[in-house]
């Protein structure tokens, strides 16, 4: 049996979320780490989850990445 595109994308996103969670775990400046470890290296899948769960992030459609709209409190 072969994997269809939906299954491949789902697996890719699951891997991305696991990676992001491990990279940001226990850190104070979550936004700084998000930029350094996820956005700059090109790992971001532009799913918008970070902006959806963070009260000080919003998704910037033009830039294709999250934008900080308040002070990061390192909630993580």
mmCIF file of C-alpha atoms in Angstrom:
data_model
loop_
_atom_site.group_PDB
_atom_site.id
_atom_site.type_symbol
_atom_site.label_atom_id
_atom_site.label_comp_id
_atom_site.label_asym_id
_atom_site.label_seq_id
_atom_site.Cartn_x
_atom_site.Cartn_y
_atom_site.Cartn_z
ATOM 1 C CA UNK A 1 0.000 0.000 0.000
ATOM 2 C CA UNK A 2 1.146 3.539 -0.640
ATOM 3 C CA UNK A 3 0.632 6.623 1.438
ATOM 4 C CA UNK A 4 -1.573 9.290 -0.090
ATOM 5 C CA UNK A 5 -0.655 12.997 0.006
ATOM 6 C CA UNK A 6 -2.945 13.694 2.974
ATOM 7 C CA UNK A 7 -1.223 11.029 5.066
ATOM 8 C CA UNK A 8 2.205 12.370 4.095
ATOM 9 C CA UNK A 9 1.246 15.934 5.055
ATOM 10 C CA UNK A 10 -0.289 14.752 8.322
ATOM 11 C CA UNK A 11 2.886 12.863 9.196
ATOM 12 C CA UNK A 12 5.019 15.877 8.231
ATOM 13 C CA UNK A 13 2.948 18.189 10.457
ATOM 14 C CA UNK A 14 3.057 15.753 13.374
ATOM 15 C CA UNK A 15 6.835 15.599 13.081
ATOM 16 C CA UNK A 16 7.027 19.403 12.882
ATOM 17 C CA UNK A 17 4.892 19.859 16.016
ATOM 18 C CA UNK A 18 6.963 17.325 17.952
ATOM 19 C CA UNK A 19 10.163 19.051 16.852
ATOM 20 C CA UNK A 20 8.875 22.513 17.774
ATOM 21 C CA UNK A 21 7.652 21.347 21.168
ATOM 22 C CA UNK A 22 11.006 19.760 22.020
ATOM 23 C CA UNK A 23 12.955 22.838 20.884
ATOM 24 C CA UNK A 24 10.858 25.288 22.923
ATOM 25 C CA UNK A 25 10.345 23.172 26.042
ATOM 26 C CA UNK A 26 11.392 24.902 29.251
ATOM 27 C CA UNK A 27 12.679 28.075 27.608
ATOM 28 C CA UNK A 28 11.871 31.640 28.695
ATOM 29 C CA UNK A 29 11.901 33.547 25.401
ATOM 30 C CA UNK A 30 9.626 31.322 23.364
ATOM 31 C CA UNK A 31 9.200 33.811 20.511
ATOM 32 C CA UNK A 32 12.942 34.319 20.119
ATOM 33 C CA UNK A 33 13.474 30.580 20.020
ATOM 34 C CA UNK A 34 10.606 30.151 17.572
ATOM 35 C CA UNK A 35 12.281 32.596 15.198
ATOM 36 C CA UNK A 36 15.784 31.185 15.720
ATOM 37 C CA UNK A 37 14.983 27.469 15.653
ATOM 38 C CA UNK A 38 11.918 27.239 13.397
ATOM 39 C CA UNK A 39 11.375 30.276 11.158
ATOM 40 C CA UNK A 40 14.929 31.220 10.094
ATOM 41 C CA UNK A 41 16.031 27.641 9.276
ATOM 42 C CA UNK A 42 12.898 27.212 7.136
ATOM 43 C CA UNK A 43 11.246 24.509 9.238
ATOM 44 C CA UNK A 44 8.005 26.511 9.601
ATOM 45 C CA UNK A 45 5.126 24.860 7.729
ATOM 46 C CA UNK A 46 2.990 28.035 7.921
ATOM 47 C CA UNK A 47 0.208 26.120 9.688
ATOM 48 C CA UNK A 48 -0.525 29.034 12.063
ATOM 49 C CA UNK A 49 -0.683 26.911 15.210
ATOM 50 C CA UNK A 50 1.808 29.122 17.047
ATOM 51 C CA UNK A 51 -0.349 32.196 16.402
ATOM 52 C CA UNK A 52 -3.508 30.291 17.319
ATOM 53 C CA UNK A 53 -2.255 29.242 20.753
ATOM 54 C CA UNK A 54 -0.248 32.334 21.703
ATOM 55 C CA UNK A 55 -2.060 35.471 22.901
ATOM 56 C CA UNK A 56 0.758 37.785 21.714
ATOM 57 C CA UNK A 57 1.227 36.362 18.205
ATOM 58 C CA UNK A 58 -0.808 36.928 15.089
ATOM 59 C CA UNK A 59 -0.265 35.445 11.648
ATOM 60 C CA UNK A 60 1.220 37.857 9.102
ATOM 61 C CA UNK A 61 -0.179 36.769 5.721
ATOM 62 C CA UNK A 62 2.260 38.899 3.727
ATOM 63 C CA UNK A 63 5.371 37.644 5.511
ATOM 64 C CA UNK A 64 4.061 34.088 5.869
ATOM 65 C CA UNK A 65 5.135 33.905 9.492
ATOM 66 C CA UNK A 66 3.943 34.863 12.988
ATOM 67 C CA UNK A 67 4.272 38.451 14.170
ATOM 68 C CA UNK A 68 4.732 39.458 17.793
ATOM 69 C CA UNK A 69 2.027 41.960 18.816
ATOM 70 C CA UNK A 70 2.842 42.162 22.514
ATOM 71 C CA UNK A 71 5.545 41.231 25.004
ATOM 72 C CA UNK A 72 6.515 37.550 24.983
ATOM 73 C CA UNK A 73 6.039 36.168 28.493
ATOM 74 C CA UNK A 74 7.757 32.868 27.730
ATOM 75 C CA UNK A 75 4.651 30.768 28.321
ATOM 76 C CA UNK A 76 6.104 28.254 26.025
#
